[in-house]
Amino acid sequence: MPKVSIIVPIYNAEKHLRRCIDSILSQKYEDFELILVNDGSKDSSGFICEEYGLRDKRIKVILKENGGASSARNVGLNTAIGEYTAFSDSDDWMEEEWLSAMMENIGNTDLVIAGYVNHEGDEVVNKPLPLVTYSEGEIGDACFTLLNSFQMGFLWSMLFRSSIIKSNHIIMDENMTFQEDLDFILRFLTYSNSFKTIDSCQYHYYYTNKVSYRFTVYGVVKIMNSLKIILDESGYNHWRDIYGDSVLLIPLQNNTNISMKEIKSYIAQYGTYHYSATASVFLKIETLLPTFLAVFFARIAKFMLRKMNKINY
C-alpha cells in the first residue's frame, strides 16, 4: 500500500498538465500513488493521462463525466488507499522536496500545512509559514492566525491523515462553489487533535486563469459552523470577531454577487444550518443578520461609487 495518495482533478488542462505530472513523478519521496481524475476534458488531457498511466505503475487514471473539481476530488478520495492524502491543481507544479518536506514533519500530527510560492502575472512571492505544532487546545487560535494571513484555504499546501477523512466521511461539498477547500479543511480540523505548519515553499501556485466562483450564503454559513465548533472546543471566546469579519469581507471582495432572492430562499429552505449531529445550531439572528448587513452596506458602497465615478452598468 502506498504511503501517500496524491489527487489531481483535471479539466481541459493540456497546456500545463505535463509540467504538473512530471513534477510529481520527480519527487524525492517516491512512496505514493498518483490519482489523475479526468473530469470530462474536451481537449487532449485524457490522452496525456493515459500516456503517463502506461509509463508509471504508481499512476491511476480515472475518467468521469464533467462535474467540477469537488466532484473529481471526491472520486479521487474514494479511490485513495494511502495513509496520507495530498492534492494538487493540474496547472501548478512542485519542487522535488514538496512531498518529503511534509512527510518528514507529519509525525503524530493529523495535518501538515506548508508554505507555497505564489505566481500572479510577473510577480512571484514566497509564502512561508513558521515551524510550529498546534495541539488540541491551540487549534482555534491557529485557525484565526492562518485565516487572517490567507494561508488556510488551500488543499494543495497540505498533507492530511487519511484515517480521519475516511472514518468521519469527510468529502468535498459539491454544492459549494466558493471556498469549498476551506470547508473541507475546517471539517477535517473538527476531528483533529493537532496540526503542524512548516516553512517549506515547494508548491508553485499559479493564480492566472483560475476560475472565479460565486459566493453563496449556504457556503459561508457552513464554514462558520465549522469555525464555531473549532473555536468553542479551543475555548476561544471571540469567535464572532472571525465570523463577522469573514461574512462581511467575502461578499465585498467578490463584487457582492449575492442576491436578496438567494437570502430569502435560504431562510425559507434552511432557517439555520446544522453542521452535524454534534454541531451547535446557530440562532437565526446570529446566522443571518451579519449576511444581511454585509449585503446592505456593500450595496450602498457600490451605489456611492457609481455616483462618484459616474460608472454605467
mmCIF file of C-alpha atoms in Angstrom:
data_model
loop_
_atom_site.group_PDB
_atom_site.id
_atom_site.type_symbol
_atom_site.label_atom_id
_atom_site.label_comp_id
_atom_site.label_asym_id
_atom_site.label_seq_id
_atom_site.Cartn_x
_atom_site.Cartn_y
_atom_site.Cartn_z
ATOM 1 C CA MET A 1 0.000 0.000 0.000
ATOM 2 C CA PRO A 2 1.401 3.439 -0.897
ATOM 3 C CA LYS A 3 2.111 5.804 1.953
ATOM 4 C CA VAL A 4 0.603 8.842 0.220
ATOM 5 C CA SER A 5 -2.258 9.344 -2.230
ATOM 6 C CA ILE A 6 -1.928 12.446 -4.428
ATOM 7 C CA ILE A 7 -5.194 13.522 -6.078
ATOM 8 C CA VAL A 8 -5.235 15.765 -9.164
ATOM 9 C CA PRO A 9 -8.597 16.872 -10.659
ATOM 10 C CA ILE A 10 -8.201 17.611 -14.364
ATOM 11 C CA TYR A 11 -10.371 19.528 -16.807
ATOM 12 C CA ASN A 12 -9.056 20.857 -20.131
ATOM 13 C CA ALA A 13 -5.574 21.214 -18.683
ATOM 14 C CA GLU A 14 -3.459 20.136 -21.666
ATOM 15 C CA LYS A 15 -1.351 23.317 -21.609
ATOM 16 C CA HIS A 16 0.230 22.691 -18.205
ATOM 17 C CA LEU A 17 -0.676 19.093 -17.335
ATOM 18 C CA ARG A 18 2.639 17.503 -18.329
ATOM 19 C CA ARG A 19 4.531 20.011 -16.190
ATOM 20 C CA CYS A 20 2.336 19.129 -13.209
ATOM 21 C CA ILE A 21 2.633 15.347 -13.613
ATOM 22 C CA ASP A 22 6.376 15.462 -14.297
ATOM 23 C CA SER A 23 6.956 17.470 -11.141
ATOM 24 C CA ILE A 24 5.046 14.921 -9.056
ATOM 25 C CA LEU A 25 6.882 11.975 -10.578
ATOM 26 C CA SER A 26 10.176 13.759 -9.838
ATOM 27 C CA GLN A 27 9.542 13.862 -6.084
ATOM 28 C CA LYS A 28 12.391 12.617 -3.902
ATOM 29 C CA TYR A 29 9.807 10.874 -1.728
ATOM 30 C CA GLU A 30 8.618 8.091 -4.027
ATOM 31 C CA ASP A 31 6.175 6.008 -1.961
ATOM 32 C CA PHE A 32 2.955 7.415 -3.371
ATOM 33 C CA GLU A 33 0.113 6.760 -5.758
ATOM 34 C CA LEU A 34 -0.910 9.488 -8.196
ATOM 35 C CA ILE A 35 -4.631 9.607 -8.926
ATOM 36 C CA LEU A 36 -5.413 11.564 -12.097
ATOM 37 C CA VAL A 37 -9.146 12.268 -12.333
ATOM 38 C CA ASN A 38 -10.116 13.389 -15.836
ATOM 39 C CA ASP A 39 -13.306 15.360 -15.263
ATOM 40 C CA GLY A 40 -14.721 15.038 -18.771
ATOM 41 C CA SER A 41 -11.995 17.062 -20.504
ATOM 42 C CA LYS A 42 -12.653 18.025 -24.131
ATOM 43 C CA ASP A 43 -9.019 18.642 -25.038
ATOM 44 C CA SER A 44 -6.074 16.214 -25.049
ATOM 45 C CA SER A 45 -5.858 15.956 -21.249
ATOM 46 C CA GLY A 46 -7.316 12.447 -21.302
ATOM 47 C CA PHE A 47 -4.698 11.208 -23.761
ATOM 48 C CA ILE A 48 -1.939 12.747 -21.661
ATOM 49 C CA CYS A 49 -3.250 10.985 -18.543
ATOM 50 C CA GLU A 50 -3.413 7.629 -20.327
ATOM 51 C CA GLU A 51 0.101 8.109 -21.674
ATOM 52 C CA TYR A 52 1.519 8.668 -18.202
ATOM 53 C CA GLY A 53 -0.586 5.845 -16.773
ATOM 54 C CA LEU A 54 1.156 3.394 -19.091
ATOM 55 C CA ARG A 55 4.587 4.736 -18.143
ATOM 56 C CA ASP A 56 4.386 4.611 -14.323
ATOM 57 C CA LYS A 57 2.615 1.949 -12.264
ATOM 58 C CA ARG A 58 2.041 4.425 -9.434
ATOM 59 C CA ILE A 59 -0.466 6.321 -11.582
ATOM 60 C CA LYS A 60 -4.209 5.610 -11.549
ATOM 61 C CA VAL A 61 -6.239 7.247 -14.315
ATOM 62 C CA ILE A 62 -9.968 7.782 -13.804
ATOM 63 C CA LEU A 63 -12.351 9.142 -16.456
ATOM 64 C CA LYS A 64 -15.664 10.618 -15.340
ATOM 65 C CA GLU A 65 -18.362 12.898 -16.670
ATOM 66 C CA ASN A 66 -17.788 16.565 -16.008
ATOM 67 C CA GLY A 67 -18.974 17.509 -12.553
ATOM 68 C CA GLY A 68 -16.492 20.089 -11.292
ATOM 69 C CA ALA A 69 -13.316 19.998 -9.226
ATOM 70 C CA SER A 70 -15.050 18.960 -5.998
ATOM 71 C CA SER A 71 -16.742 16.046 -7.734
ATOM 72 C CA ALA A 72 -13.411 14.962 -9.232
ATOM 73 C CA ARG A 73 -11.662 15.180 -5.862
ATOM 74 C CA ASN A 74 -14.379 13.054 -4.277
ATOM 75 C CA VAL A 75 -13.820 10.351 -6.872
ATOM 76 C CA GLY A 76 -10.139 10.544 -6.017
ATOM 77 C CA LEU A 77 -10.865 10.293 -2.293
ATOM 78 C CA ASN A 78 -12.992 7.193 -2.883
ATOM 79 C CA THR A 79 -10.116 5.596 -4.768
ATOM 80 C CA ALA A 80 -7.252 6.656 -2.473
ATOM 81 C CA ILE A 81 -5.631 3.975 -0.311
ATOM 82 C CA GLY A 82 -2.643 5.893 1.102
ATOM 83 C CA GLU A 83 -2.077 6.521 4.799
ATOM 84 C CA TYR A 84 -1.885 10.216 3.940
ATOM 85 C CA THR A 85 -3.659 12.323 1.307
ATOM 86 C CA ALA A 86 -2.344 15.282 -0.689
ATOM 87 C CA PHE A 87 -3.832 17.347 -3.504
ATOM 88 C CA SER A 88 -2.544 19.291 -6.492
ATOM 89 C CA ASP A 89 -4.128 21.527 -9.118
ATOM 90 C CA SER A 90 -3.407 20.435 -12.684
ATOM 91 C CA ASP A 91 -1.892 23.771 -13.758
ATOM 92 C CA ASP A 92 0.571 24.049 -10.868
ATOM 93 C CA TRP A 93 3.897 22.312 -10.233
ATOM 94 C CA MET A 94 6.005 21.182 -7.282
ATOM 95 C CA GLU A 95 9.689 21.221 -6.485
ATOM 96 C CA GLU A 96 11.222 17.821 -5.760
ATOM 97 C CA GLU A 97 11.054 18.098 -1.959
ATOM 98 C CA TRP A 98 7.401 19.159 -1.763
ATOM 99 C CA LEU A 99 6.239 15.766 -0.532
ATOM 100 C CA SER A 100 9.311 14.825 1.507
ATOM 101 C CA ALA A 101 9.167 18.100 3.472
ATOM 102 C CA MET A 102 5.613 17.338 4.579
ATOM 103 C CA MET A 103 6.271 13.655 5.260
ATOM 104 C CA GLU A 104 9.297 14.474 7.403
ATOM 105 C CA ASN A 105 7.134 16.708 9.583
ATOM 106 C CA ILE A 106 3.837 14.823 9.872
ATOM 107 C CA GLY A 107 4.946 12.707 12.861
ATOM 108 C CA ASN A 108 1.982 12.081 15.164
ATOM 109 C CA THR A 109 0.062 15.123 13.975
ATOM 110 C CA ASP A 110 -3.021 14.856 11.775
ATOM 111 C CA LEU A 111 -2.205 17.583 9.267
ATOM 112 C CA VAL A 112 0.802 19.448 7.873
ATOM 113 C CA ILE A 113 0.355 22.881 6.300
ATOM 114 C CA ALA A 114 3.259 24.062 4.158
ATOM 115 C CA GLY A 115 4.091 27.388 2.597
ATOM 116 C CA TYR A 116 3.956 27.936 -1.151
ATOM 117 C CA VAL A 117 5.190 30.109 -3.992
ATOM 118 C CA ASN A 118 2.520 32.384 -5.446
ATOM 119 C CA HIS A 119 2.702 33.292 -9.161
ATOM 120 C CA GLU A 120 0.449 36.157 -10.197
ATOM 121 C CA GLY A 121 1.377 37.674 -13.524
ATOM 122 C CA ASP A 122 5.070 38.571 -13.386
ATOM 123 C CA GLU A 123 5.065 38.706 -9.592
ATOM 124 C CA VAL A 124 6.486 35.693 -7.731
ATOM 125 C CA VAL A 125 6.202 35.691 -3.925
ATOM 126 C CA ASN A 126 7.197 33.065 -1.349
ATOM 127 C CA LYS A 127 4.553 32.447 1.326
ATOM 128 C CA PRO A 128 6.323 30.577 4.148
ATOM 129 C CA LEU A 129 4.802 29.612 7.493
ATOM 130 C CA PRO A 130 6.536 29.313 10.873
ATOM 131 C CA LEU A 131 7.618 25.871 12.069
ATOM 132 C CA VAL A 132 5.007 25.328 14.789
ATOM 133 C CA THR A 133 2.993 22.380 16.133
ATOM 134 C CA TYR A 134 -0.506 23.191 17.423
ATOM 135 C CA SER A 135 -2.100 20.841 19.923
ATOM 136 C CA GLU A 136 -5.815 20.345 20.570
ATOM 137 C CA GLY A 137 -6.325 23.406 22.775
ATOM 138 C CA GLU A 138 -4.448 25.683 20.370
ATOM 139 C CA ILE A 139 -6.211 24.872 17.105
ATOM 140 C CA GLY A 140 -8.730 27.717 17.418
ATOM 141 C CA ASP A 141 -6.107 30.433 17.803
ATOM 142 C CA ALA A 142 -4.076 28.863 14.990
ATOM 143 C CA CYS A 143 -7.090 28.956 12.671
ATOM 144 C CA PHE A 144 -7.621 32.624 13.490
ATOM 145 C CA THR A 145 -3.992 33.430 12.622
ATOM 146 C CA LEU A 146 -3.937 31.398 9.402
ATOM 147 C CA LEU A 147 -7.268 32.752 8.179
ATOM 148 C CA ASN A 148 -6.101 36.314 8.700
ATOM 149 C CA SER A 149 -2.926 35.615 6.731
ATOM 150 C CA PHE A 150 -4.890 33.890 3.910
ATOM 151 C CA GLN A 151 -2.955 30.620 4.281
ATOM 152 C CA MET A 152 -5.704 28.284 5.422
ATOM 153 C CA GLY A 153 -7.935 27.683 2.405
ATOM 154 C CA PHE A 154 -5.767 25.669 0.001
ATOM 155 C CA LEU A 155 -5.869 21.865 -0.160
ATOM 156 C CA TRP A 156 -2.680 21.661 -2.202
ATOM 157 C CA SER A 157 -0.457 23.091 0.541
ATOM 158 C CA MET A 158 -1.445 20.346 2.991
ATOM 159 C CA LEU A 159 -0.899 16.694 3.885
ATOM 160 C CA PHE A 160 -3.891 15.019 5.596
ATOM 161 C CA ARG A 161 -4.063 11.862 7.705
ATOM 162 C CA SER A 162 -6.390 9.710 5.615
ATOM 163 C CA SER A 163 -7.913 7.773 8.521
ATOM 164 C CA ILE A 164 -9.608 10.947 9.784
ATOM 165 C CA ILE A 165 -11.051 11.627 6.334
ATOM 166 C CA LYS A 166 -12.401 8.112 5.919
ATOM 167 C CA SER A 167 -13.640 7.421 9.465
ATOM 168 C CA ASN A 168 -15.577 10.692 9.564
ATOM 169 C CA HIS A 169 -16.786 10.544 5.939
ATOM 170 C CA ILE A 170 -15.263 13.911 5.061
ATOM 171 C CA ILE A 171 -15.737 14.712 1.390
ATOM 172 C CA MET A 172 -15.843 17.824 -0.756
ATOM 173 C CA ASP A 173 -19.215 19.561 -0.699
ATOM 174 C CA GLU A 174 -20.265 19.570 -4.351
ATOM 175 C CA ASN A 175 -22.971 22.152 -3.621
ATOM 176 C CA MET A 176 -20.367 24.783 -2.767
ATOM 177 C CA THR A 177 -18.899 26.968 -5.497
ATOM 178 C CA PHE A 178 -16.723 29.169 -3.306
ATOM 179 C CA GLN A 179 -14.210 28.267 -0.566
ATOM 180 C CA GLU A 180 -15.003 24.565 -0.790
ATOM 181 C CA ASP A 181 -11.362 23.846 0.051
ATOM 182 C CA LEU A 182 -11.670 25.787 3.303
ATOM 183 C CA ASP A 183 -14.900 23.967 4.152
ATOM 184 C CA PHE A 184 -13.137 20.597 3.754
ATOM 185 C CA ILE A 185 -10.143 21.722 5.847
ATOM 186 C CA LEU A 186 -12.245 23.095 8.699
ATOM 187 C CA ARG A 187 -14.392 19.966 8.864
ATOM 188 C CA PHE A 188 -11.188 17.916 8.976
ATOM 189 C CA LEU A 189 -9.889 20.055 11.854
ATOM 190 C CA THR A 190 -13.046 19.491 13.910
ATOM 191 C CA TYR A 191 -11.893 15.855 14.228
ATOM 192 C CA SER A 192 -8.160 16.574 14.597
ATOM 193 C CA ASN A 193 -6.043 16.648 17.733
ATOM 194 C CA SER A 194 -3.091 18.574 16.309
ATOM 195 C CA PHE A 195 -1.532 20.002 13.174
ATOM 196 C CA LYS A 196 1.796 21.494 12.146
ATOM 197 C CA THR A 197 2.865 24.386 9.938
ATOM 198 C CA ILE A 198 6.232 24.336 8.157
ATOM 199 C CA ASP A 199 8.299 26.942 6.344
ATOM 200 C CA SER A 200 8.912 24.858 3.208
ATOM 201 C CA CYS A 201 7.771 26.608 -0.003
ATOM 202 C CA GLN A 202 7.891 23.876 -2.652
ATOM 203 C CA TYR A 203 4.460 24.193 -4.262
ATOM 204 C CA HIS A 204 4.119 26.697 -7.121
ATOM 205 C CA TYR A 205 0.615 28.072 -7.338
ATOM 206 C CA TYR A 206 -0.436 29.936 -10.489
ATOM 207 C CA TYR A 207 -3.187 32.452 -9.919
ATOM 208 C CA THR A 208 -3.608 33.261 -13.633
ATOM 209 C CA ASN A 209 -6.604 31.614 -15.319
ATOM 210 C CA LYS A 210 -8.025 30.231 -12.074
ATOM 211 C CA VAL A 211 -11.808 30.030 -12.199
ATOM 212 C CA SER A 212 -13.789 32.640 -10.244
ATOM 213 C CA TYR A 213 -16.504 31.109 -8.105
ATOM 214 C CA ARG A 214 -19.755 32.562 -6.884
ATOM 215 C CA PHE A 215 -20.235 33.374 -3.207
ATOM 216 C CA THR A 216 -23.311 31.806 -1.570
ATOM 217 C CA VAL A 217 -24.989 32.138 1.817
ATOM 218 C CA TYR A 218 -25.008 28.350 2.157
ATOM 219 C CA GLY A 219 -21.229 28.145 1.815
ATOM 220 C CA VAL A 220 -20.415 30.889 4.307
ATOM 221 C CA VAL A 221 -22.819 29.580 6.952
ATOM 222 C CA LYS A 222 -21.395 26.079 6.565
ATOM 223 C CA ILE A 223 -17.843 27.356 7.005
ATOM 224 C CA MET A 224 -18.840 29.444 10.012
ATOM 225 C CA ASN A 225 -20.470 26.449 11.689
ATOM 226 C CA SER A 226 -17.193 24.529 11.449
ATOM 227 C CA LEU A 227 -15.261 27.519 12.741
ATOM 228 C CA LYS A 228 -17.583 27.854 15.706
ATOM 229 C CA ILE A 229 -17.054 24.205 16.647
ATOM 230 C CA ILE A 230 -13.268 24.527 16.463
ATOM 231 C CA LEU A 231 -13.161 27.796 18.389
ATOM 232 C CA ASP A 232 -15.596 26.624 21.063
ATOM 233 C CA GLU A 233 -13.590 23.457 21.642
ATOM 234 C CA SER A 234 -10.420 25.542 21.913
ATOM 235 C CA GLY A 235 -12.006 27.860 24.471
ATOM 236 C CA TYR A 236 -11.772 30.816 22.101
ATOM 237 C CA ASN A 237 -14.331 33.355 23.289
ATOM 238 C CA HIS A 238 -14.197 35.796 20.402
ATOM 239 C CA TRP A 239 -15.369 33.625 17.528
ATOM 240 C CA ARG A 240 -17.866 36.291 16.495
ATOM 241 C CA ASP A 241 -14.918 38.517 15.536
ATOM 242 C CA ILE A 242 -13.880 35.967 12.917
ATOM 243 C CA TYR A 243 -17.484 35.279 11.963
ATOM 244 C CA GLY A 244 -18.305 38.917 11.397
ATOM 245 C CA ASP A 245 -15.088 39.732 9.532
ATOM 246 C CA SER A 246 -15.417 36.748 7.228
ATOM 247 C CA VAL A 247 -19.062 37.278 6.346
ATOM 248 C CA LEU A 248 -18.556 40.992 5.755
ATOM 249 C CA LEU A 249 -15.344 40.801 3.746
ATOM 250 C CA ILE A 250 -16.048 37.858 1.462
ATOM 251 C CA PRO A 251 -19.007 39.385 -0.426
ATOM 252 C CA LEU A 252 -17.235 42.743 -0.700
ATOM 253 C CA GLN A 253 -14.150 41.095 -2.176
ATOM 254 C CA ASN A 254 -16.247 39.173 -4.666
ATOM 255 C CA ASN A 255 -18.244 42.048 -6.159
ATOM 256 C CA THR A 256 -21.198 41.496 -3.864
ATOM 257 C CA ASN A 257 -22.796 38.971 -6.213
ATOM 258 C CA ILE A 258 -25.141 37.596 -3.578
ATOM 259 C CA SER A 259 -28.783 38.387 -4.258
ATOM 260 C CA MET A 260 -31.612 39.185 -1.860
ATOM 261 C CA LYS A 261 -33.613 36.470 -3.592
ATOM 262 C CA GLU A 262 -30.958 33.953 -2.626
ATOM 263 C CA ILE A 263 -31.033 35.060 1.013
ATOM 264 C CA LYS A 264 -34.831 34.812 1.148
ATOM 265 C CA SER A 265 -34.666 31.378 -0.438
ATOM 266 C CA TYR A 266 -32.067 30.338 2.132
ATOM 267 C CA ILE A 267 -34.278 31.496 5.007
ATOM 268 C CA ALA A 268 -37.230 29.552 3.626
ATOM 269 C CA GLN A 269 -35.300 26.332 2.950
ATOM 270 C CA TYR A 270 -32.707 26.155 5.693
ATOM 271 C CA GLY A 271 -33.590 28.519 8.521
ATOM 272 C CA THR A 272 -30.486 27.559 10.439
ATOM 273 C CA TYR A 273 -27.778 25.266 9.161
ATOM 274 C CA HIS A 274 -26.861 22.087 11.062
ATOM 275 C CA TYR A 275 -23.219 21.119 10.540
ATOM 276 C CA SER A 276 -23.639 17.620 12.019
ATOM 277 C CA ALA A 277 -25.402 15.814 14.850
ATOM 278 C CA THR A 278 -22.799 17.132 17.285
ATOM 279 C CA ALA A 279 -22.668 20.677 15.970
ATOM 280 C CA SER A 280 -24.178 23.680 17.680
ATOM 281 C CA VAL A 281 -27.224 25.153 15.967
ATOM 282 C CA PHE A 282 -26.887 28.777 15.002
ATOM 283 C CA LEU A 283 -29.644 31.112 16.055
ATOM 284 C CA LYS A 284 -31.206 32.721 13.028
ATOM 285 C CA ILE A 285 -30.162 36.175 14.082
ATOM 286 C CA GLU A 286 -26.542 35.006 14.548
ATOM 287 C CA THR A 287 -26.548 33.312 11.178
ATOM 288 C CA LEU A 288 -28.410 35.758 9.011
ATOM 289 C CA LEU A 289 -28.028 39.256 10.434
ATOM 290 C CA PRO A 290 -24.332 39.650 9.521
ATOM 291 C CA THR A 291 -25.119 38.500 5.989
ATOM 292 C CA PHE A 292 -27.959 40.993 5.624
ATOM 293 C CA LEU A 293 -25.720 43.761 6.924
ATOM 294 C CA ALA A 294 -22.946 42.721 4.562
ATOM 295 C CA VAL A 295 -25.233 42.926 1.538
ATOM 296 C CA PHE A 296 -26.891 46.130 2.710
ATOM 297 C CA PHE A 297 -23.690 48.099 3.301
ATOM 298 C CA ALA A 298 -21.905 46.626 0.294
ATOM 299 C CA ARG A 299 -24.731 47.697 -1.991
ATOM 300 C CA ILE A 300 -24.714 51.171 -0.511
ATOM 301 C CA ALA A 301 -20.958 51.331 -1.128
ATOM 302 C CA LYS A 302 -21.404 50.262 -4.754
ATOM 303 C CA PHE A 303 -24.196 52.811 -5.225
ATOM 304 C CA MET A 304 -21.997 55.606 -3.864
ATOM 305 C CA LEU A 305 -19.103 54.550 -6.091
ATOM 306 C CA ARG A 306 -21.333 54.641 -9.124
ATOM 307 C CA LYS A 307 -22.497 58.144 -8.257
ATOM 308 C CA MET A 308 -18.999 59.406 -7.526
ATOM 309 C CA ASN A 309 -17.353 57.867 -10.562
ATOM 310 C CA LYS A 310 -20.368 58.013 -12.882
ATOM 311 C CA ILE A 311 -19.938 54.365 -13.745
ATOM 312 C CA ASN A 312 -22.516 52.954 -16.145
ATOM 313 C CA TYR A 313 -23.561 49.345 -15.580
#
